[in-house]
Short mmCIF file of C-alpha atoms in Angstrom, two decimals:
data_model
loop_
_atom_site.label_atom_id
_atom_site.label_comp_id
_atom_site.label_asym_id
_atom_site.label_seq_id
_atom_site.Cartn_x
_atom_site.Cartn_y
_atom_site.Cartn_z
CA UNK A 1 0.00 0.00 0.00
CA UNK A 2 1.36 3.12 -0.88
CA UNK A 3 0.73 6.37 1.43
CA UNK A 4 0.83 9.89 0.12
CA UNK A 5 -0.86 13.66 0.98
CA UNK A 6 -1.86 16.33 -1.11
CA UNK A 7 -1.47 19.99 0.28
CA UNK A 8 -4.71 21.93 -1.11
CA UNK A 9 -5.89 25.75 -0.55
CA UNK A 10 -9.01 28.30 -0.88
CA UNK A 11 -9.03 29.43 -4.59
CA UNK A 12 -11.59 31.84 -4.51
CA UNK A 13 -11.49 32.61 -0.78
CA UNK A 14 -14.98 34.08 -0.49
CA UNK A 15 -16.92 30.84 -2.95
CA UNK A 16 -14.65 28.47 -0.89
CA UNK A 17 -15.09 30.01 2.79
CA UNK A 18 -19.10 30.53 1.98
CA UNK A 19 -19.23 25.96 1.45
CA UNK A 20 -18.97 25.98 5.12
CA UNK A 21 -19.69 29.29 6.79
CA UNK A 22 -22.64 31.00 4.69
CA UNK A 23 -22.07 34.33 6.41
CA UNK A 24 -19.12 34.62 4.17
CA UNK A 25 -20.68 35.07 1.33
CA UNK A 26 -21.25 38.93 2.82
CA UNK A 27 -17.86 39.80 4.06
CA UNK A 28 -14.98 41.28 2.23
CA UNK A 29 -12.39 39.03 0.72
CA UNK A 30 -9.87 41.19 2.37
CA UNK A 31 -11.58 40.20 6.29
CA UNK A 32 -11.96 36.56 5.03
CA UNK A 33 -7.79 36.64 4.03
CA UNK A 34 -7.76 38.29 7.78
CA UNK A 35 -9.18 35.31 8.98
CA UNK A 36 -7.40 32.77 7.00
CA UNK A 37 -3.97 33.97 8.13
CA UNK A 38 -4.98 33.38 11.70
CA UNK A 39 -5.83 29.82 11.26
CA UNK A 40 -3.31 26.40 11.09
CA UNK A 41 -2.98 23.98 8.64
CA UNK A 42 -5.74 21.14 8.75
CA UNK A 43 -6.81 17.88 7.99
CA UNK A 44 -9.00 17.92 5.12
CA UNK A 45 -10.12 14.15 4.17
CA UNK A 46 -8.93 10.53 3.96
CA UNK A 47 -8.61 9.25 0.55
CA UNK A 48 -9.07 5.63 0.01
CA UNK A 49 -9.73 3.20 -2.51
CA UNK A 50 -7.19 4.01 -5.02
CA UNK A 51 -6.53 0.73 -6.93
CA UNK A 52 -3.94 0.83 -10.10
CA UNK A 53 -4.26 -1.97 -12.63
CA UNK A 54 -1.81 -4.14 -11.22
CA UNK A 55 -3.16 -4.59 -8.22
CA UNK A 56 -1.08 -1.81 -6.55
CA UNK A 57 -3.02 0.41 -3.63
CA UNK A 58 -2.75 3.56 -2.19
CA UNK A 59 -4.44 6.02 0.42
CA UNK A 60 -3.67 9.36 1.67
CA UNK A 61 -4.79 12.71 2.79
CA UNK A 62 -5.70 16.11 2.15
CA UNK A 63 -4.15 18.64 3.62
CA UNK A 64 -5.71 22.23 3.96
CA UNK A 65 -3.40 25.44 4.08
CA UNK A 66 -5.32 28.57 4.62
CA UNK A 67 -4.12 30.54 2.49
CA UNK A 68 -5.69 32.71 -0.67
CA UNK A 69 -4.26 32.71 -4.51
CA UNK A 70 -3.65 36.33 -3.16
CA UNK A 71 -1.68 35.73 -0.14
CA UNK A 72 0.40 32.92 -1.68
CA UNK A 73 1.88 35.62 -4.27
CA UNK A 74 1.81 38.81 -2.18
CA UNK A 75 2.75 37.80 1.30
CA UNK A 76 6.61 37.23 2.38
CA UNK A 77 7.57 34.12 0.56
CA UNK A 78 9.61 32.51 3.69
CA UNK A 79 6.27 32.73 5.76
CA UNK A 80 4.16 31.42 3.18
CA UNK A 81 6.73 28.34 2.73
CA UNK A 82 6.52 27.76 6.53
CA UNK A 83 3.11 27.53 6.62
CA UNK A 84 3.35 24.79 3.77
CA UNK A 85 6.01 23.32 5.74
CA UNK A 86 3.58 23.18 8.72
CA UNK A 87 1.06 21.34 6.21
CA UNK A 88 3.39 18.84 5.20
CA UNK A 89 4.30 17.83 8.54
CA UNK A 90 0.53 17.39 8.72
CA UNK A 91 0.41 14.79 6.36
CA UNK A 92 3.99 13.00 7.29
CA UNK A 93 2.97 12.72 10.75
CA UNK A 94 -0.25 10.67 9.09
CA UNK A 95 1.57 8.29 7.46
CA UNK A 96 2.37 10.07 3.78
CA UNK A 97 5.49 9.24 2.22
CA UNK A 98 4.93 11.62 -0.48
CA UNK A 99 3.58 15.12 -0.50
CA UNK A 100 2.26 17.03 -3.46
CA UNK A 101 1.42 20.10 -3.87
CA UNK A 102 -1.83 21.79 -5.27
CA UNK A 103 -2.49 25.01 -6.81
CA UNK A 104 -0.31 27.77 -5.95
CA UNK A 105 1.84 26.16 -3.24
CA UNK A 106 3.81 24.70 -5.95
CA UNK A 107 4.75 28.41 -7.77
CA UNK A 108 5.66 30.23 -4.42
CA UNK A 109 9.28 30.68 -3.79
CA UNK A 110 11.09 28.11 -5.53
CA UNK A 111 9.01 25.26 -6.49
CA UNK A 112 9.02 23.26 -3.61
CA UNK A 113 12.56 23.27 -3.30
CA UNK A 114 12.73 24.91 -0.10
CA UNK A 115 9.31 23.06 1.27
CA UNK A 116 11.47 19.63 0.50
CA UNK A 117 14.31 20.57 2.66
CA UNK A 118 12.21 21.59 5.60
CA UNK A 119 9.69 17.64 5.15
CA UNK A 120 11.33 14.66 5.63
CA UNK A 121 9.43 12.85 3.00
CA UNK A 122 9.52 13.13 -0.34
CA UNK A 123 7.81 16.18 -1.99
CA UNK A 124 6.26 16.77 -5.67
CA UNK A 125 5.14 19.67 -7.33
CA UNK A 126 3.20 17.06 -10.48
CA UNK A 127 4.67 19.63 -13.12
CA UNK A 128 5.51 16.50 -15.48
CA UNK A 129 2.50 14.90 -15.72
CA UNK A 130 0.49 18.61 -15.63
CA UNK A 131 2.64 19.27 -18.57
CA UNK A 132 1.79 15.77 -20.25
CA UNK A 133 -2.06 16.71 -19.87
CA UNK A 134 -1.66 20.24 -21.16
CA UNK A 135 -0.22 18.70 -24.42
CA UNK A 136 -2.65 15.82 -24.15
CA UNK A 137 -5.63 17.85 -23.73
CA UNK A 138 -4.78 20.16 -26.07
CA UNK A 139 -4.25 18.03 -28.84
CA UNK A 140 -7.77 16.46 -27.82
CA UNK A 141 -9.22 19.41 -27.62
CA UNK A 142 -7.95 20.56 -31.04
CA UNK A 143 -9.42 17.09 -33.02
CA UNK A 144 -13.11 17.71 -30.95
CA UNK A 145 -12.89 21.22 -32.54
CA UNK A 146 -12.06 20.12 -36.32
CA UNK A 147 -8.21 21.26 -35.80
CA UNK A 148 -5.77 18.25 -37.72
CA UNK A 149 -2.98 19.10 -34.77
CA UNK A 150 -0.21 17.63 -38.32
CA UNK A 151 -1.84 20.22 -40.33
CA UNK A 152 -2.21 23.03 -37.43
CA UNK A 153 0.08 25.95 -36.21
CA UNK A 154 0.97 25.81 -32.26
CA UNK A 155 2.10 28.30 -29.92
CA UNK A 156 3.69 28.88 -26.87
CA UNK A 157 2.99 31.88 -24.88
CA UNK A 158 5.80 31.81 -21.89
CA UNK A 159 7.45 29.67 -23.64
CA UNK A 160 11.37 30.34 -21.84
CA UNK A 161 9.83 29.17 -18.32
CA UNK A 162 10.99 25.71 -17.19
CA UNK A 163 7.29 24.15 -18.02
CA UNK A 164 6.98 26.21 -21.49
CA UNK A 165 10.38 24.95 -22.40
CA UNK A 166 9.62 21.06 -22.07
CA UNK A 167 6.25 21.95 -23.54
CA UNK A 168 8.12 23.42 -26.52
CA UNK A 169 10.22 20.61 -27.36
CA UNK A 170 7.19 17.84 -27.22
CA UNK A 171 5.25 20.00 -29.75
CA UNK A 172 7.87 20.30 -32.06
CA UNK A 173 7.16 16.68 -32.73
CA UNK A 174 3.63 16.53 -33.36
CA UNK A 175 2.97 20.09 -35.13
CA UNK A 176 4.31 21.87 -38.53
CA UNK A 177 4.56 25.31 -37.36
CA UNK A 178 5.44 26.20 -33.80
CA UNK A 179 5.72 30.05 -32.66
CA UNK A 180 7.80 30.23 -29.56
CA UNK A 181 6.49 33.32 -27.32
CA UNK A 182 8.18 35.23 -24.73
CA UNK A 183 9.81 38.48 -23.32
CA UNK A 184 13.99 38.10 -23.61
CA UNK A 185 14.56 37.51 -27.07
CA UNK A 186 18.39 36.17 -26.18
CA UNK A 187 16.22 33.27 -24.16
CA UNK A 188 13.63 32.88 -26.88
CA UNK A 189 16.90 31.52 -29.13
CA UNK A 190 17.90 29.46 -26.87
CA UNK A 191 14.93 27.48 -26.30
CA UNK A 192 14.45 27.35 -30.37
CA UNK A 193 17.91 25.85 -30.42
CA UNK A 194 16.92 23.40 -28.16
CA UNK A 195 13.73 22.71 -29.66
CA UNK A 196 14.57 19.92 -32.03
CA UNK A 197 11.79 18.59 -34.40
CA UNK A 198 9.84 18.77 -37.75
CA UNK A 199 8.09 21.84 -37.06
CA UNK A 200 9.11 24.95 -38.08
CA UNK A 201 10.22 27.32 -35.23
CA UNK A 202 9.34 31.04 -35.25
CA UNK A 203 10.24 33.72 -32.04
CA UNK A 204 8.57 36.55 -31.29
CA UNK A 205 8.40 39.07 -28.27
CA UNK A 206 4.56 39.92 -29.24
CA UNK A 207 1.59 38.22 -27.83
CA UNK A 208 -1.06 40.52 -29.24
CA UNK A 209 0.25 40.29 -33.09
CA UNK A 210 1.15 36.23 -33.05
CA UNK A 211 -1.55 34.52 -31.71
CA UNK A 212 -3.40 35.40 -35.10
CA UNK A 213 -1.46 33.30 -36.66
CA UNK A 214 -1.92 29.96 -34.17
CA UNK A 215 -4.48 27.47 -34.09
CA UNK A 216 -3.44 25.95 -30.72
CA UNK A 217 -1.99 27.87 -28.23
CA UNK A 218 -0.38 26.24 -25.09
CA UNK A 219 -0.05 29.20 -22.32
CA UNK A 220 2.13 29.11 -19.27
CA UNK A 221 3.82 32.40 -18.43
CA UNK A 222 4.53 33.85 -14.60
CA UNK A 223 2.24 36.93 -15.01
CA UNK A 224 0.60 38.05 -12.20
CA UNK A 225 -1.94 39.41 -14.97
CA UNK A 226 -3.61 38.29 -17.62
CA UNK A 227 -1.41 38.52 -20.86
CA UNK A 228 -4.00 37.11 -24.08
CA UNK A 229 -6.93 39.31 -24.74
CA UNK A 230 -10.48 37.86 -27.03
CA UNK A 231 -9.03 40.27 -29.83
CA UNK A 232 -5.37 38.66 -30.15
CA UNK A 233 -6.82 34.94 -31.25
CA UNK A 234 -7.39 33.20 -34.56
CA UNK A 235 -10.92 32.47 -35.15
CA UNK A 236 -11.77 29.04 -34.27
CA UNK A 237 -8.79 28.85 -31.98
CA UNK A 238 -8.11 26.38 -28.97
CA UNK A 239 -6.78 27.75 -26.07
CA UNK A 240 -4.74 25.38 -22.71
CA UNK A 241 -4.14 28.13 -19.85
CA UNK A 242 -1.80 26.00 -17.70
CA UNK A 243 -0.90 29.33 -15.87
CA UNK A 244 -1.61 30.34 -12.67
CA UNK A 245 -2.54 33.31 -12.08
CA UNK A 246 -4.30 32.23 -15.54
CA UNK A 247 -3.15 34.03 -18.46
CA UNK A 248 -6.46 34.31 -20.50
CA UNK A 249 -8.80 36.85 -19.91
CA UNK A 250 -11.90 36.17 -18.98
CA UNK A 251 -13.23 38.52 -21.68
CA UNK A 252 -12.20 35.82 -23.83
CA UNK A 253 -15.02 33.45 -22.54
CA UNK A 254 -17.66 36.46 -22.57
CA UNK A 255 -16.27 37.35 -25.95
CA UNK A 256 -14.83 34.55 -27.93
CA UNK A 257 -18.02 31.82 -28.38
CA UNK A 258 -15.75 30.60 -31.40
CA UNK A 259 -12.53 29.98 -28.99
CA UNK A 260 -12.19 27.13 -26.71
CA UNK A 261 -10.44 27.65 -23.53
CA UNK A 262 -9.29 24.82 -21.52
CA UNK A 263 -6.93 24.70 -18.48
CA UNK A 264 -5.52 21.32 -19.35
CA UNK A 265 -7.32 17.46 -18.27
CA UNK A 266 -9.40 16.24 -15.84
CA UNK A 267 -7.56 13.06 -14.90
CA UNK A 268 -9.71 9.87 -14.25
CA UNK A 269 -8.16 8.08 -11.45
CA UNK A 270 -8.86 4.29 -11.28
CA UNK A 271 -10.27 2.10 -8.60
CA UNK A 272 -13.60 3.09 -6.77
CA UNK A 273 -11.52 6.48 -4.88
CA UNK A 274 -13.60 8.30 -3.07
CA UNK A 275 -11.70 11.55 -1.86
CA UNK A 276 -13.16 12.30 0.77
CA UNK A 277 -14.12 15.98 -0.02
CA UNK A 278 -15.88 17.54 -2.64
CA UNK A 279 -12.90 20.05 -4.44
CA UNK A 280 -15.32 20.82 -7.57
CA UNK A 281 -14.86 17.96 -10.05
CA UNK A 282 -16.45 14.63 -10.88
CA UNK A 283 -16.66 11.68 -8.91
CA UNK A 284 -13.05 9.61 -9.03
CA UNK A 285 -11.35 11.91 -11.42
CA UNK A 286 -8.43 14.92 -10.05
CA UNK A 287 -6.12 17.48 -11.28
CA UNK A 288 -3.39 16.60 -13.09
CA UNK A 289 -0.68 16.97 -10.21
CA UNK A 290 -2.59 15.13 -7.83
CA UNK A 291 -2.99 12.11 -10.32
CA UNK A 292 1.31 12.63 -10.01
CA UNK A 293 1.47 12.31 -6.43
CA UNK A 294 -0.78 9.76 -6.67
CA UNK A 295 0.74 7.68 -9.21
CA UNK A 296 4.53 7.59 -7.41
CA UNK A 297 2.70 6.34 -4.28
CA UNK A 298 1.10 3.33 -6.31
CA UNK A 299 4.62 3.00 -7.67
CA UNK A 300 6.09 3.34 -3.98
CA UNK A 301 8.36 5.84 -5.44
CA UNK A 302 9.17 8.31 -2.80
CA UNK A 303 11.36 10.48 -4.37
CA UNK A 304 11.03 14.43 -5.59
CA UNK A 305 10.14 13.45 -8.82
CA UNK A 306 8.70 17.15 -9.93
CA UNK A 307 10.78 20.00 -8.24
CA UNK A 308 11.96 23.09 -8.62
CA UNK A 309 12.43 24.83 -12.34
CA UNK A 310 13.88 22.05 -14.17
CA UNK A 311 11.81 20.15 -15.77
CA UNK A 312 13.03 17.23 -18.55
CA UNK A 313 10.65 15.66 -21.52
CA UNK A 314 12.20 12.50 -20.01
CA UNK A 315 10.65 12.53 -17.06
CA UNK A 316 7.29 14.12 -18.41
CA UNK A 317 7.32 10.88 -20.87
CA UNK A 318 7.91 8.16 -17.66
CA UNK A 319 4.85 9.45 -15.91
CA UNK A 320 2.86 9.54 -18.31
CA UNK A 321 4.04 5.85 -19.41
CA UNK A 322 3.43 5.60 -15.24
CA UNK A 323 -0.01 6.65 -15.72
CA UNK A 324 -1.05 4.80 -18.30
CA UNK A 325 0.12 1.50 -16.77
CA UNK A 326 -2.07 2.24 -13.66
CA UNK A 327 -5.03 3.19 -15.71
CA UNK A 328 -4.77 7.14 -15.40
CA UNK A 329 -6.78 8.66 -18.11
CA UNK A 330 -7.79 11.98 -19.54
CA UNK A 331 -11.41 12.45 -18.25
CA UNK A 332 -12.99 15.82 -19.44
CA UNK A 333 -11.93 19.20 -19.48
CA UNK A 334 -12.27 22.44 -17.35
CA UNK A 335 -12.34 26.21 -18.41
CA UNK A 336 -12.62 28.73 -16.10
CA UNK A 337 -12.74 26.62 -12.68
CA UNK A 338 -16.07 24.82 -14.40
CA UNK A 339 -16.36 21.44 -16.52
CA UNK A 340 -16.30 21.79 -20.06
CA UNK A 341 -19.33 20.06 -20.85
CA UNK A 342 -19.35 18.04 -25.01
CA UNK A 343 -22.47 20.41 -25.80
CA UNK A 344 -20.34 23.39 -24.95
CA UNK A 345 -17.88 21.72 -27.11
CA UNK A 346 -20.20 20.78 -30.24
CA UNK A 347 -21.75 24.64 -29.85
CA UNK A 348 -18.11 26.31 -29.86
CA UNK A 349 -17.18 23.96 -32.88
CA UNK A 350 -19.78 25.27 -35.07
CA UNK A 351 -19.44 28.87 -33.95
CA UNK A 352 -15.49 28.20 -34.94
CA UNK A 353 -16.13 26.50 -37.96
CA UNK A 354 -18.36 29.67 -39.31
CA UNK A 355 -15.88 32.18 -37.71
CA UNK A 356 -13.05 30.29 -40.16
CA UNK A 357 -14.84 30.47 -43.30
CA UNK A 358 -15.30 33.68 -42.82
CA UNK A 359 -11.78 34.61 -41.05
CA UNK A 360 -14.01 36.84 -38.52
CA UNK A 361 -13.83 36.45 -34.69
CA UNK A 362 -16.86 35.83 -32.60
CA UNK A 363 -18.36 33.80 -35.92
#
């Protein structure tokens, strides 16, 4: 039996805070962060009846850190590692022999780097098999949308980060065109020199003007803002945010019926799990880096597989060979912290399909 936690937090600190205490609902975010800051680390749930294909098991725990998406980014990083720290001992004093972490625990500071040296079990951030996903579900999502992903032009927006990079040099493979997006045009060469593939490889230091010319655009930058607008995209585009804070506007949703926006899989875990809490998606299925945590436990592989900024195709390619063996598939999608439902899907195909013929946005 393998043994593992998962460290979760509030993303929307008022939605999230109103589940249990309705009176939230009517208080400013700002009080509710008040509020959060004064509490410990907690025991969320008991996860059980995680059962890989093999015959392998594993259980763990959730483990809650009260802490906003705003306080993770704004507050000092060392205290916001040490009250990580304090919920990873959480879930090493119950048994876990691997900790992963959710959300934006694993972008503070340096990527769990710091949180590792201060547990004394293993710790993962799931970057390699989030990353396999993203390219996964993108892909997917570009075939339900009428996008041939041989015949299609991909981009990368952030594309000189650790997780753009990697991303970068799997799509090479599998697309003709590839534009390779970022700020420091010195680092945008280097990344096309190591991106090695058919595609063709194009750099550019401008969001708003390249997009146009992508049908698939992978996005994973480190802006605390939102950095691609409804009027920067192709008509008919598809869209995997795998940034957080997320780097597609929400205008695009509200703007963009034509564009599909996805932030990456929902992962189908096997065996009959039952979680233990109710964290927004469908019965026995999880976000990509919990499915990571998850599968090393089922491998009993307590090591830091995912940490810090360096990331390697290698690994990204074991896990997902990991997952597959298990019985870890791609389950759905979500946009916008809501399930992307197949009539959503069918209705944005035919909106893109009209907004192509006619090369207008919005259809």
């Amino acid at each position: 039996m393998g043994h593992f936690g998962f460290i979760i937090h509030p993303l929307s600190v008022k939605e999230d805070m109103a589940r249990k205490y309705a009176v939230a609902r009517y208080l400013p975010t700002r009080l509710l962060e008040w509020g959060l800051k004064r509490m410990s680390p907690m025991m969320v749930s008991h996860i059980t009846g995680v059962a890989g294909c093999d015959g392998a098991r594993a259980e763990g725990v959730f483990v809650g850190c009260p802490l906003g998406p705003r306080q993770m980014l704004e507050l000092d990083p060392a205290y916001v590692i040490g009250r990580i720290i304090e919920a990873g001992k959480l879930a090493q004093d119950a048994g876990a022999r691997i900790v992963g972490l959710g959300a934006f625990t694993s972008v503070v500071g340096d990527a769990g780097v710091s949180i590792a040296r201060g547990l004394d079990i293993a710790v993962t951030t799931g970057n390699s098999y989030t990353v396999h996903t993203a390219i996964e579900g993108a892909l997917e999502a570009a075939r339900l949308m009428g996008l041939d992903p041989a015949r299609s032009a991909a981009a990368v927006v952030g594309c000189t980060g650790s997780i753009g990079r990697v991303i970068s040099q799997m799509l090479a493979a599998v697309v003709p065109h590839l534009i390779l997006i970022g700020r420091d045009e010195q680092r945008l060469r280097e990344v096309a020199e190591q991106t090695r593939g058919p595609a063709q490889v194009a750099t550019s230091t401008n969001t708003a003007d390249s997009l146009h010319a992508a049908d698939i655009v992978v996005t994973v930058t480190s802006a605390v803002d939102t950095v691609i607008e409804p009027e920067f995209l192709r008509p008919g585009a598809v869209v995997c945010d795998v940034a957080r804070p997320r780097d597609v506007s929400r205008r695009v949703a509200d703007q963009r019926p034509d564009v599909l926006v996805i932030e990456g899989g929902v992962v189908a875990v096997p065996g009959e799990v039952d979680f233990g809490f109710d964290f927004g998606f469908p019965p026995r299925t999880a976000y990509a880096c919990m499915s990571e945590t998850i599968i090393l436990a089922l491998e009993q592989r307590y090591e830091s597989y995912s940490l810090g900024r360096d990331l390697s195709a290698a690994k990204v390619t074991e896990i997902a060979q990991l997952a597959t063996k298990h019985g870890f598939r791609l389950a759905g999608f979500r946009s916008f912290e809501r399930e992307v439902t197949s009539e959503h899907i069918e209705r944005t195909r035919e909106l893109a399909e009209r907004a192509r013929n006619r090369g207008i946005p919005g259809g």
